[in-house]
Coordinates of C-alpha atoms and ligand atoms in Angstrom, one line a residue:
Chain A
X143 CA -20.8 30.7 20.3
X144 CA -19.9 29.0 17.1
X145 CA -18.5 26.2 19.2
X146 CA -21.9 25.6 20.6
X147 CA -23.6 25.9 17.3
X148 CA -21.3 23.3 15.8
X149 CA -21.7 21.1 18.9
X150 CA -25.4 20.9 17.9
X151 CA -24.8 20.5 14.2
X152 CA -22.2 17.7 14.7
X153 CA -24.5 16.0 17.2
X154 CA -27.3 16.2 14.6
X155 CA -25.1 14.6 11.9
X156 CA -24.2 11.8 14.3
X157 CA -27.9 11.3 15.3
X158 CA -28.7 11.1 11.6
X159 CA -26.1 8.4 11.2
X160 CA -27.5 6.5 14.2
X161 CA -31.0 6.7 12.7
X162 CA -29.8 5.3 9.4
X163 CA -28.2 2.5 11.4
X164 CA -31.6 1.8 13.1
X165 CA -33.1 1.4 9.7
X166 CA -30.3 -0.9 8.6
X167 CA -30.4 -3.1 11.7
X168 CA -34.1 -3.5 12.4
X169 CA -33.4 -6.4 14.7
X170 CA -32.7 -4.0 17.6
X171 CA -36.0 -2.3 16.9
X172 CA -37.8 -5.6 17.3
X173 CA -36.3 -5.9 20.7
X174 CA -37.2 -2.3 21.6
X175 CA -40.8 -3.0 20.6
X176 CA -41.1 -6.4 22.3
X177 CA -39.8 -5.6 25.7
X178 CA -42.4 -3.0 26.6
X179 CA -45.2 -5.4 25.4
X180 CA -43.6 -8.1 27.5
X181 CA -43.2 -5.9 30.6
X182 CA -46.8 -4.6 30.5
X183 CA -48.3 -8.1 29.9
X184 CA -46.1 -9.9 32.4
X185 CA -46.4 -7.4 35.3
X186 CA -50.1 -6.5 34.6
X187 CA -51.2 -10.2 34.7
X188 CA -48.8 -11.7 37.1
X189 CA -49.0 -9.0 39.8
X190 CA -52.2 -7.4 38.7
X191 CA -54.3 -10.4 39.4
X192 CA -52.7 -11.1 42.7
X193 CA -53.8 -8.1 44.6
X194 CA -57.2 -6.4 44.8
X195 CA -57.5 -2.8 45.9
X196 CA -60.8 -1.5 46.9
X197 CA -62.4 1.2 44.7
X198 CA -60.0 0.7 41.8
X199 CA -58.1 -1.6 39.6
X200 CA -54.7 -2.7 40.7
X201 CA -53.7 -3.4 37.2
X202 CA -54.4 0.2 36.2
X203 CA -52.5 1.3 39.3
X204 CA -49.6 -0.9 38.3
X205 CA -49.3 0.5 34.8
X206 CA -47.7 3.7 35.9
X207 CA -44.9 1.8 37.6
X208 CA -44.4 -0.4 34.6
X209 CA -44.1 2.7 32.4
X210 CA -41.5 4.2 34.6
X211 CA -39.5 1.0 34.9
X212 CA -39.6 0.3 31.1
X213 CA -38.3 3.7 30.1
X214 CA -35.5 3.4 32.5
X215 CA -34.6 0.0 31.1
X216 CA -34.8 1.4 27.6
X217 CA -31.9 3.7 28.5
X218 CA -29.6 0.6 28.4
X219 CA -29.7 0.9 24.6
X220 CA -27.8 4.1 24.9
X221 CA -25.0 2.5 26.8
X222 CA -24.9 -0.6 24.5
X223 CA -24.9 1.6 21.4
X224 CA -22.0 3.7 22.6
X225 CA -20.0 0.7 23.7
X226 CA -20.5 -0.8 20.3
X227 CA -19.4 2.4 18.6
X228 CA -16.3 2.6 20.6
X229 CA -15.2 -0.8 19.3
X230 CA -15.8 0.1 15.7
X231 CA -13.3 1.5 13.1
X232 CA -15.5 4.5 12.5
X233 CA -14.3 6.0 15.8
X234 CA -10.9 6.4 14.3
X235 CA -12.4 8.5 11.6
X236 CA -14.2 10.6 14.2
X237 CA -11.0 11.1 16.1
X238 CA -9.2 12.5 13.1
X239 CA -12.0 15.0 12.3
X240 CA -12.3 18.5 13.6
X241 CA -15.7 17.7 15.1
X242 CA -17.1 18.7 18.4
X243 CA -16.0 16.3 21.2
X244 CA -19.5 16.1 22.5
X245 CA -21.1 15.1 19.2
X246 CA -20.9 11.3 19.5
X247 CA -22.5 11.2 22.9
X248 CA -25.0 14.0 22.3
X249 CA -26.0 12.5 19.0
X250 CA -26.5 9.1 20.6
X251 CA -28.7 10.3 23.4
X252 CA -30.7 12.3 20.9
X253 CA -31.3 9.5 18.5
X254 CA -32.3 7.2 21.3
X255 CA -35.2 9.5 21.9
X256 CA -36.7 7.6 19.0
X257 CA -36.4 4.3 20.8
X258 CA -37.9 5.8 23.9
X259 CA -40.8 7.3 22.0
X260 CA -41.5 4.0 20.3
X261 CA -41.3 2.3 23.6
X262 CA -43.8 4.7 25.1
X263 CA -46.3 4.3 22.2
X264 CA -46.1 0.5 22.3
X265 CA -46.4 0.5 26.0
X266 CA -49.5 2.8 26.0
X267 CA -51.2 0.7 23.3
X268 CA -50.5 -2.5 25.2
X269 CA -51.7 -0.8 28.4
X270 CA -55.0 0.2 26.7
X271 CA -55.4 -3.4 25.6
X272 CA -55.2 -4.8 29.1
X273 CA -57.6 -2.3 30.5
X274 CA -55.6 0.7 31.4
X275 CA -57.3 4.1 30.7
X276 CA -56.3 7.7 30.9
X277 CA -58.8 9.2 33.3
X278 CA -57.4 12.8 33.4
X279 CA -57.4 15.7 31.0
X280 CA -55.6 15.7 27.6
X281 CA -52.9 18.1 28.8
X282 CA -52.2 16.1 32.0
X283 CA -51.7 13.1 29.8
X284 CA -49.3 15.0 27.5
X285 CA -47.4 16.1 30.5
X286 CA -47.3 12.5 31.7
X287 CA -45.8 11.2 28.5
X288 CA -43.5 14.2 28.3
X289 CA -42.2 13.5 31.8
X290 CA -41.5 9.9 31.0
X291 CA -39.7 10.9 27.8
X292 CA -37.5 13.4 29.6
X293 CA -36.7 11.0 32.3
X294 CA -35.7 8.4 29.7
X295 CA -33.5 11.1 28.1
X296 CA -31.8 11.8 31.4
X297 CA -31.2 8.1 32.1
X298 CA -29.7 7.8 28.6
X299 CA -27.0 10.2 29.7
X300 CA -26.3 8.0 32.8
X301 CA -26.1 4.9 30.7
X302 CA -23.9 6.7 28.2
X303 CA -21.3 7.0 30.9
X304 CA -21.7 3.3 31.6
X305 CA -21.3 2.5 28.0
X306 CA -18.1 4.5 27.8
X307 CA -16.6 3.1 31.0
X308 CA -17.1 -0.7 30.4
X309 CA -15.3 -2.5 27.6
X310 CA -18.1 -4.3 25.8
X311 CA -21.8 -4.4 25.0
X312 CA -22.4 -7.5 27.2
X313 CA -20.9 -5.8 30.2
X314 CA -23.0 -2.7 29.6
X315 CA -26.1 -4.9 29.8
X316 CA -25.0 -6.5 33.0
X317 CA -23.7 -3.4 34.6
X318 CA -26.9 -1.5 33.8
X319 CA -29.1 -4.1 35.4
X320 CA -27.0 -3.8 38.6
X321 CA -28.0 -0.1 38.7
X322 CA -31.5 -0.4 37.3
X323 CA -32.9 -3.3 39.2
X324 CA -32.6 -1.9 42.7
X325 CA -33.7 1.5 41.5
X326 CA -36.9 0.2 39.9
X327 CA -37.7 -2.4 42.5
X328 CA -37.0 -0.5 45.7
X329 CA -39.7 1.9 44.7
X330 CA -43.5 2.2 44.6
X331 CA -43.5 0.8 41.2
X332 CA -45.1 -2.6 42.1
X333 CA -45.9 -2.4 45.8
X334 CA -46.8 0.7 47.9
X335 CA -43.7 2.0 49.6
X336 CA -45.5 2.2 52.9
X337 CA -45.2 -1.5 53.3
X338 CA -41.4 -1.7 53.0
X339 CA -39.1 -2.1 56.1
X340 CA -37.3 1.0 57.5
X341 CA -34.3 2.0 55.4
X342 CA -35.8 0.5 52.2
X343 CA -38.9 2.5 52.8
X344 CA -36.9 5.7 53.0
X345 CA -35.0 4.8 49.9
X346 CA -38.2 4.1 48.1
X347 CA -39.8 7.3 49.2
X348 CA -36.9 9.4 47.9
X349 CA -36.2 7.3 44.9
X350 CA -36.8 9.4 41.8
X351 CA -38.4 6.4 40.1
X352 CA -41.0 6.4 42.9
X353 CA -41.7 10.0 42.2
X354 CA -41.9 9.4 38.5
X355 CA -44.3 6.6 39.0
X356 CA -46.4 8.7 41.4
X357 CA -46.4 11.6 38.9
X358 CA -47.5 9.3 36.0
X359 CA -50.3 7.8 38.1
X360 CA -51.5 11.2 39.0
X361 CA -51.2 12.7 35.6
X362 CA -53.1 9.8 34.0
X363 CA -55.6 9.8 36.7
X364 CA -54.9 6.2 37.8
X365 CA -54.9 6.7 41.6
X366 CA -58.0 5.1 43.0
X367 CA -60.4 7.4 44.9
X368 CA -59.9 7.1 48.6
X369 CA -56.2 6.3 48.5
X370 CA -54.5 8.1 51.4
X371 CA -52.3 11.0 50.3
X372 CA -48.6 10.3 50.4
X373 CA -46.7 11.3 53.6
X374 CA -43.4 12.5 52.2
X375 CA -42.6 15.6 50.2
X376 CA -41.2 13.9 47.0
X377 CA -44.4 11.9 46.6
X378 CA -46.5 14.9 47.4
X379 CA -44.8 16.9 44.7
X380 CA -43.9 14.1 42.3
X381 CA -43.8 16.1 39.1
X382 CA -41.6 18.8 40.5
X383 CA -39.4 16.2 42.2
X384 CA -39.0 14.1 39.1
X385 CA -38.2 17.2 37.1
X386 CA -35.5 18.2 39.6
X387 CA -33.9 14.8 39.2
X388 CA -34.0 15.0 35.4
X389 CA -32.1 18.2 35.6
X390 CA -29.7 16.9 38.2
X391 CA -29.0 13.7 36.2
X392 CA -28.3 15.5 33.0
X393 CA -26.2 18.1 34.8
X394 CA -24.0 15.4 36.3
X395 CA -23.9 12.8 33.6
X396 CA -23.7 14.9 30.4
X397 CA -20.4 16.5 31.3
X398 CA -19.1 13.3 32.8
X399 CA -19.9 11.3 29.7
X400 CA -18.5 13.9 27.3
X401 CA -15.3 14.1 29.3
X402 CA -15.1 10.3 29.4
X403 CA -15.6 10.1 25.6
X404 CA -12.7 12.6 25.2
X405 CA -10.5 10.6 27.5
X406 CA -11.2 7.3 25.8
X407 CA -10.6 8.7 22.3
X408 CA -7.5 10.6 23.3
X409 CA -5.7 7.5 24.3
X410 CA -2.1 8.3 25.0
Chain B
X135 CA 10.0 27.8 2.0
X136 CA 9.3 26.8 5.6
X137 CA 8.2 23.2 6.1
X138 CA 4.5 22.7 6.5
X139 CA 5.0 19.5 8.5
X140 CA 7.9 19.5 10.9
X141 CA 8.9 17.3 13.8
X142 CA 11.9 17.3 16.1
X143 CA 13.1 14.5 18.3
X144 CA 9.8 12.6 18.5
X145 CA 10.0 9.8 21.1
X146 CA 7.2 7.4 21.8
X147 CA 7.5 4.5 24.2
X148 CA 5.1 1.7 25.0
X149 CA 6.5 0.2 28.2
X150 CA 9.9 -1.2 27.2
X151 CA 9.2 -0.9 23.4
X152 CA 10.6 2.2 21.8
X153 CA 8.2 2.9 18.9
X154 CA 9.9 6.2 18.0
X155 CA 13.4 7.0 19.0
X156 CA 14.1 10.6 18.3
X157 CA 12.6 11.1 14.8
X158 CA 13.0 14.3 12.9
X159 CA 11.2 15.2 9.7
X160 CA 10.2 18.1 7.6
X161 CA 8.0 18.3 4.5
X162 CA 7.9 21.4 2.3
X163 CA 4.5 22.6 1.1
X164 CA 3.3 20.9 -2.1
X165 CA 5.7 18.0 -1.9
X166 CA 5.5 14.3 -0.9
X167 CA 7.5 12.7 1.8
X168 CA 7.5 9.0 1.7
X169 CA 8.3 7.2 5.0
X170 CA 9.5 3.8 4.2
X171 CA 10.0 1.1 6.7
X172 CA 9.2 -2.5 7.6
X173 CA 6.6 -3.7 10.1
X174 CA 7.0 -2.1 13.5
X175 CA 9.4 0.6 12.2
X176 CA 7.2 3.3 13.7
X177 CA 5.4 4.5 10.7
X178 CA 1.9 4.5 12.1
X179 CA 3.1 5.9 15.4
X180 CA 4.7 8.8 13.6
X181 CA 1.5 9.5 11.6
X182 CA -0.6 9.2 14.7
X183 CA 1.5 11.8 16.5
X184 CA 1.4 14.2 13.6
X185 CA -2.3 13.8 13.2
X186 CA -2.9 14.5 17.0
X187 CA -4.3 11.0 17.6
X188 CA -1.6 10.2 20.2
X189 CA 0.8 12.3 22.1
X190 CA 4.6 12.0 21.9
X191 CA 6.5 11.4 25.1
X192 CA 9.2 13.7 23.9
X193 CA 9.8 16.1 21.0
X194 CA 7.7 18.7 19.2
X195 CA 5.8 18.7 16.0
X196 CA 3.9 21.4 14.0
X197 CA 1.5 20.8 11.2
X198 CA 0.2 23.8 9.1
X199 CA 2.0 26.0 11.6
X200 CA 0.1 24.6 14.6
X201 CA 1.7 22.7 17.4
X202 CA 0.0 19.2 17.4
X203 CA 0.0 19.1 21.2
X204 CA -1.3 22.6 21.9
X205 CA -3.7 23.1 19.0
X206 CA -5.0 19.7 17.9
X207 CA -8.3 21.1 16.6
X208 CA -6.5 23.6 14.3
X209 CA -4.3 20.8 13.0
X210 CA -7.3 18.6 12.3
X211 CA -9.0 21.3 10.3
X212 CA -6.0 21.3 7.9
X213 CA -5.4 17.7 7.4
X214 CA -7.0 14.6 5.9
X215 CA -6.0 11.2 7.3
X216 CA -6.4 7.8 5.9
X217 CA -5.2 5.4 8.5
X218 CA -3.7 1.9 8.0
X219 CA -7.1 0.3 8.6
X220 CA -10.2 1.7 6.9
X221 CA -12.3 3.7 9.3
X222 CA -15.7 3.5 7.8
X223 CA -19.2 2.8 9.1
X224 CA -20.3 -0.7 8.1
X225 CA -24.0 -0.1 8.2
X226 CA -23.9 3.2 6.2
X227 CA -23.6 3.2 2.4
X228 CA -20.5 4.6 0.8
X229 CA -22.3 7.8 0.0
X230 CA -23.7 8.2 3.5
X231 CA -20.2 7.6 4.9
X232 CA -18.7 10.3 2.8
X233 CA -21.5 12.8 3.4
X234 CA -21.2 12.3 7.1
X235 CA -17.5 12.9 7.1
X236 CA -18.0 16.0 4.9
X237 CA -20.5 17.4 7.3
X238 CA -18.2 16.7 10.2
X239 CA -15.6 18.7 8.4
X240 CA -18.2 21.4 8.7
X241 CA -19.0 21.5 5.0
X242 CA -22.5 22.6 4.0
X243 CA -25.0 20.0 3.0
X244 CA -25.0 20.6 -0.7
X245 CA -21.2 20.8 -0.8
X246 CA -20.9 17.6 1.1
X247 CA -23.3 15.8 -1.2
X248 CA -21.6 17.1 -4.3
X249 CA -18.1 16.2 -3.2
X250 CA -19.2 12.8 -2.1
X251 CA -20.6 12.0 -5.5
X252 CA -17.5 13.4 -7.1
X253 CA -15.1 11.2 -5.0
X254 CA -17.2 8.1 -5.4
X255 CA -16.9 8.6 -9.2
X256 CA -13.1 9.3 -8.9
X257 CA -12.5 6.2 -6.8
X258 CA -14.6 3.9 -9.0
X259 CA -17.3 3.4 -6.4
X260 CA -20.3 4.8 -8.2
X261 CA -22.0 1.4 -8.6
X262 CA -21.5 0.5 -4.9
X263 CA -22.3 4.1 -3.7
X264 CA -25.7 3.2 -2.3
X265 CA -24.9 -0.1 -0.9
X266 CA -24.0 -0.6 2.8
X267 CA -20.3 -0.8 3.3
X268 CA -20.5 -4.2 5.0
X269 CA -20.8 -5.7 1.6
X270 CA -17.6 -3.9 0.3
X271 CA -14.4 -5.7 -0.4
X272 CA -11.2 -4.7 1.5
X273 CA -10.0 -2.7 -1.5
X274 CA -13.3 -0.9 -1.8
X275 CA -13.3 0.1 1.9
X276 CA -9.7 1.3 1.5
X277 CA -10.7 3.5 -1.4
X278 CA -13.7 4.8 0.5
X279 CA -11.6 5.7 3.5
X280 CA -9.2 7.6 1.2
X281 CA -12.1 9.5 -0.3
X282 CA -13.0 10.4 3.3
X283 CA -9.6 11.9 3.8
X284 CA -10.0 14.0 0.6
X285 CA -13.5 15.2 1.0
X286 CA -12.8 18.6 2.5
X287 CA -9.8 19.1 0.2
X288 CA -7.4 19.6 3.1
X289 CA -4.1 21.2 2.2
X290 CA -2.2 18.4 4.0
X291 CA -2.7 14.7 3.7
X292 CA -1.5 11.8 5.8
X293 CA -1.8 8.4 4.1
X294 CA -0.7 5.4 6.2
X295 CA 0.1 2.6 3.7
X296 CA -2.7 3.8 1.3
X297 CA -2.1 1.1 -1.3
X298 CA -1.7 -2.0 1.0
X299 CA -4.5 -4.3 -0.1
X300 CA -5.3 -2.6 -3.4
X301 CA -5.1 -4.5 -6.7
X302 CA -2.6 -3.3 -9.2
X303 CA -5.1 -1.3 -11.1
X304 CA -6.5 0.5 -8.1
X305 CA -3.0 1.2 -7.0
X306 CA -2.1 2.7 -10.3
X307 CA -5.3 4.8 -10.2
X308 CA -4.5 6.0 -6.7
X309 CA -1.0 7.0 -7.7
X310 CA -2.4 9.1 -10.5
X311 CA -4.9 10.7 -8.0
X312 CA -2.1 11.4 -5.6
X313 CA 0.1 13.0 -8.2
X314 CA -2.8 15.1 -9.3
X315 CA -3.4 16.3 -5.7
X316 CA 0.2 17.2 -5.3
X317 CA 0.3 19.0 -8.6
X318 CA -2.7 21.0 -7.2
X319 CA -0.6 22.1 -4.2
X320 CA -1.5 19.4 -1.6
X321 CA 1.3 18.4 0.8
X322 CA 1.5 14.7 1.4
X323 CA 3.1 12.4 3.9
X324 CA 2.8 8.8 3.0
X325 CA 4.0 5.7 4.6
X326 CA 4.7 2.5 2.6
X327 CA 6.4 -0.8 2.7
X328 CA 6.8 -0.8 -1.1
X329 CA 10.0 0.5 -2.6
X330 CA 8.5 1.1 -6.0
X331 CA 5.8 3.1 -4.5
X332 CA 8.2 5.4 -2.7
X333 CA 10.3 5.7 -5.8
X334 CA 7.3 6.3 -8.1
X335 CA 5.6 9.0 -5.9
X336 CA 8.0 10.7 -3.7
X337 CA 10.4 13.6 -4.1
X338 CA 11.8 12.8 -0.8
X339 CA 12.2 9.4 0.8
X340 CA 13.0 8.7 4.4
X341 CA 13.8 5.1 5.4
X342 CA 13.1 4.3 9.1
X343 CA 13.6 1.3 11.2
X344 CA 13.2 0.9 15.0
X345 CA 11.8 4.4 15.2
X346 CA 14.9 6.0 13.8
X347 CA 15.8 7.5 10.4
X348 CA 18.4 5.3 8.8
X349 CA 18.6 7.1 5.4
X350 CA 17.1 10.1 3.7
X351 CA 17.2 11.5 0.2
X352 CA 15.7 11.1 -3.3
X353 CA 15.4 7.6 -4.8
X354 CA 18.5 8.3 -6.9
X355 CA 20.6 9.5 -4.0
X356 CA 19.7 6.5 -2.0
X357 CA 20.7 4.2 -4.8
X358 CA 23.9 6.0 -5.3
X359 CA 24.8 5.3 -1.7
X360 CA 25.1 1.7 -2.9
X361 CA 27.3 2.2 -6.0
X362 CA 27.0 -0.1 -8.9
X363 CA 24.9 -3.0 -10.1
X364 CA 24.3 -6.4 -8.7
X365 CA 24.6 -9.9 -9.9
X366 CA 21.8 -12.1 -8.7
X367 CA 22.3 -15.8 -8.9
X368 CA 20.0 -18.6 -7.9
X369 CA 21.8 -21.9 -7.3
X370 CA 20.1 -25.2 -8.0
X371 CA 21.2 -27.1 -5.0
X372 CA 20.9 -25.6 -1.5
X373 CA 24.1 -27.5 -0.5
X374 CA 26.0 -25.4 -3.0
X375 CA 25.1 -22.0 -1.4
X376 CA 28.2 -21.8 0.8
X377 CA 30.6 -22.8 -2.0
X378 CA 28.9 -20.4 -4.4
X379 CA 29.5 -17.6 -1.9
X380 CA 33.2 -18.4 -1.7
X381 CA 33.5 -18.5 -5.5
X382 CA 31.7 -15.2 -6.0
X383 CA 33.6 -13.4 -3.2
X384 CA 36.4 -12.5 -5.7
X385 CA 33.9 -10.4 -7.8
X386 CA 32.1 -8.7 -4.9
X387 CA 32.8 -5.1 -4.2
X388 CA 30.6 -5.1 -1.1
X389 CA 28.9 -7.5 1.2
X390 CA 27.0 -10.4 -0.5
X391 CA 23.5 -11.3 0.5
X392 CA 22.3 -14.8 0.7
X393 CA 18.8 -15.9 1.0
X394 CA 18.7 -19.5 2.0
X395 CA 15.1 -19.9 1.4
X396 CA 15.1 -18.8 -2.3
X397 CA 18.8 -20.0 -2.7
X398 CA 19.4 -16.5 -4.1
X399 CA 22.8 -14.8 -3.9
X400 CA 23.0 -11.0 -4.4
X401 CA 26.5 -9.8 -5.2
X402 CA 27.4 -6.1 -5.6
X403 CA 29.9 -5.8 -8.4
X404 CA 31.4 -3.1 -10.6
X405 CA 32.2 -3.7 -14.3
X406 CA 28.9 -4.8 -15.7
X407 CA 28.3 -7.7 -18.1
X408 CA 32.0 -8.9 -18.5
X409 CA 32.1 -9.5 -14.7
X410 CA 28.8 -11.4 -14.9
X411 CA 30.2 -13.6 -17.6
X412 CA 33.4 -14.2 -15.5
X413 CA 31.3 -15.0 -12.5
X414 CA 29.2 -17.5 -14.3
X415 CA 32.3 -19.2 -15.7
X416 CA 33.8 -19.4 -12.2
X417 CA 30.6 -21.1 -10.9
X418 CA 30.6 -23.5 -13.8
X419 CA 34.3 -24.4 -13.2
X420 CA 33.4 -25.1 -9.5
X421 CA 30.6 -27.4 -10.7
X422 CA 27.8 -25.3 -9.2
X423 CA 24.6 -25.5 -11.3
X424 CA 22.6 -22.3 -11.6
X425 CA 18.9 -22.0 -12.3
X426 CA 18.6 -18.3 -12.7
X427 CA 21.0 -15.4 -13.2
X428 CA 20.7 -11.7 -13.8
X429 CA 22.3 -8.3 -13.6
X430 CA 20.4 -5.4 -12.2
X431 CA 20.6 -1.9 -10.9
X432 CA 20.3 -1.5 -7.2
X433 CA 16.7 -1.1 -6.0
X434 CA 15.5 0.6 -2.9
X435 CA 15.1 -2.9 -1.5
X436 CA 18.9 -3.2 -1.7
X437 CA 19.2 0.1 0.1
X438 CA 17.0 -1.3 2.8
X439 CA 18.9 -4.5 3.0
X440 CA 22.2 -2.7 3.2
X441 CA 21.2 -0.2 5.7
X442 CA 19.2 -2.4 8.1
X443 CA 20.7 -5.8 7.5
X444 CA 17.2 -7.2 6.8
X445 CA 14.9 -7.0 3.9
X446 CA 11.5 -5.4 3.8
X447 CA 8.6 -7.3 5.1
X448 CA 7.6 -9.5 2.2
X449 CA 11.0 -11.1 1.8
X450 CA 11.7 -11.0 5.5
X451 CA 8.8 -13.3 6.4
X452 CA 10.1 -15.8 3.9
X453 CA 13.5 -16.0 5.4
X454 CA 12.3 -16.0 9.0
X455 CA 10.2 -19.1 8.3
X456 CA 13.2 -21.2 7.5
X457 CA 14.8 -20.0 10.7
X458 CA 17.9 -18.6 9.1
Ligands
LIG138 N1 -0.7 0.9 21.4 C1 0.5 0.2 21.4 N2 0.9 -0.5 22.5 C2 2.1 -1.2 22.6 N3 3.0 -1.1 21.6 C3 2.7 -0.5 20.5 C4 1.5 0.3 20.3 N4 1.4 0.9 19.1 C5 2.6 0.5 18.5 N5 3.4 -0.2 19.3 C6 4.7 -0.8 19.0 O1 5.5 0.3 18.5 C7 6.2 -0.2 17.4 C8 6.0 0.7 16.2 O2 4.6 0.4 15.7 P1 4.0 1.1 14.5 O3 2.6 0.7 14.4 O4 4.3 2.5 14.5 O5 4.8 0.4 13.3 P2 4.5 0.5 11.7 O6 5.8 1.0 11.1 O7 3.3 1.3 11.4 O8 4.3 -1.0 11.3 P3 3.3 -1.7 10.2 O9 4.1 -1.7 8.9 O10 3.2 -3.1 10.7 O11 2.1 -0.9 10.2 C9 5.9 -1.6 17.2 O12 6.9 -2.4 17.9 C10 4.6 -1.8 17.9 O13 4.6 -3.1 18.5
LIG139 MG1 1.5 0.8 10.6

C-alpha cells in the first residue's frame, strides 16, 4: 500500500520537474501550439473545400477527424521527452535513489496531459475560427473533450514505450510516424470508411481512431442530418469502443513501459 | 564492530576486459576508506556494484547489512552517491534539483526545502541557487551533485572522485565537510586519483590496479613499505640520463625510477643528507650537470610507482606521450 502511495508521490515529483522544464524550454511549447493550428487549417481548407456533402458542412465533419489525429500525434512528445531523459545525466541520479521504478514514466505521461490539454484548447479555438461549431449539449461536449484527452493519455503510454526502446529523439519521431500515419489515415478521419477497398475498410472500421473520430463527431453534434447510420458495431457504439481501447492500451503499455524503463536503467 | 560496507571476491567483466578481478573490501562504521587507483583501475565499477547500479558477475557485497543484489532498494535508502560525472538536471535550478532529490528520498516538502537551502549555503551555491544549472561551471555542478548525495543525511556515502575538477579552495572546503560528516558518524567510501587526498582524509587506503588490490593500509604503513627517503635529481641534458643512472646506482637501496620526459631520476637511499652530498659530488665528477635536486620522504605516489610499475595518471600521461 505504501508502495503504491509512493509510486504516486514520486511520479508527482517527476511531473513537477517536467513542468518546470516546460517553462524553461518554451520552444517546445511553441511547436505544441503551432501543430494543431496547422493541422486544422491545412486539413480544413485543403480537404474541406474539395468535397461537398449535402445537408451539412464537410469542413465541420472533418474537424472531428483532425482532433483525433492531432491528439494522437501529440503523444509523440511523450516518447521524445523520455528518450531525451534517458540520455541525460539526471537519469544516473534517479538510478541511485530509492524512488519508485514507475515514477519517471508515470510522471512523464502525467505532465504531458498539459501538452494534450493545450493542444485541445488551441485546436478547438482554431476550429471555431474556421466555422466549426458544437451543436450538442454542454455535457456531450465535455464528454467529447474528455474522451480525446483520455485517448491522448493512453497513446502517451504507447509512445513512452517507443521512447524507451529507440536510442534517440530523432528515431522516436520517425518510429512514431510509422505507427501513427497508418492508424490515422486508414480510418474515417478524412474520408468515409465505406469507400475504402476490402481489407482496408475492415481495418478502418475496427480502428480505434475511427471510433474516436465517430464518437467526437457525435458528441459535438457534427454528423449531418440524413447521414446513414454506421454498419459496424464499433462505429455504432463509438464512445464505448473508444473507451475500451483506452483501457486496453493503458493496460498493455503502462506495464510494458515501466518494465522497459527498469530494464534500461538496470543495465548489467 | 562489523563492517557496514563489505565485499568479497567481486568480479566484473566487460567482454575480454576484466574491470574487477576478485576485489575484497570492508569499511567499518564511521570510518573512511579511500580507494586509490589510476584510470581504468576499476574504481567506478566497484562503486557502481556497491551502490546497486550494476551487478557483479561474481562475488557478494552487503551495504548497511543488505545484500546489494537481493535488496537494492534497502541499500539505496541508506546511501548517498555522488558519481564521477555530475548527475543533475540542466534546466532546473540548483535549488529545484536538490528539492527534487530530497523528495525522491521521500523527505517531506518542508524538510526537503530546508535541507536544500542549508546545503546550497554549505557548498557556496547560494548566489547561484535560483539559476538553471545549465549556466553552472563544472565545479559548481560537482558541488551540487555532492549536495544531492548528502540531502537525506544517509549513514553511508559513496563519492567517486569527488574533488576531480574542483579548484583548490573548493577542494579544501569539501575535505572539511567530509571530515565533519565522518565525525558525525557517517561512513564513507571515496575513490580518488590524488595521493594527498587519500592521505589527508582516509583512515584506511586501498590501492587498486587492474581490478585488484595491490596494497592496503594507513598512509604511514604504505610509506613504511618503501623504507627511507629519496633523492630526486633532474639532469640538464637528456643524453646524460643513462650515465647519471649508472653513477647513482651505487647509492640506491632499491630500484631507481627514470622519467625521460622530465629528465627526473628518483633514487631510494638510506642515510639522508650526507648521501645526497656524496651523490651530487659523484655526478659532478662524472661531468653531469644538474638543474634541480632534492631529498624527500616517500609519498603515496612512490608507493604507487613501486607497486604498479607506473605512476598515477597525471604523470603517466606525460611519459606515455614521449613513447618511453
Ligand atoms: N560499460 C563498460 N563497457 C566496457 N568496458 C567498461 C565499462 N565500464 C568500465 N569498463 C572498463 O572497465 C575498466 C575499469 O573501469 P572503471 O570505470 O571502473 O575505472 P576507474 O578506476 O573508475 O577509472 P577512472 O579513473 O578513469 O574513472 C576499464 O578498463 C574500462 O574500460
Ligand atoms: Mg571512474
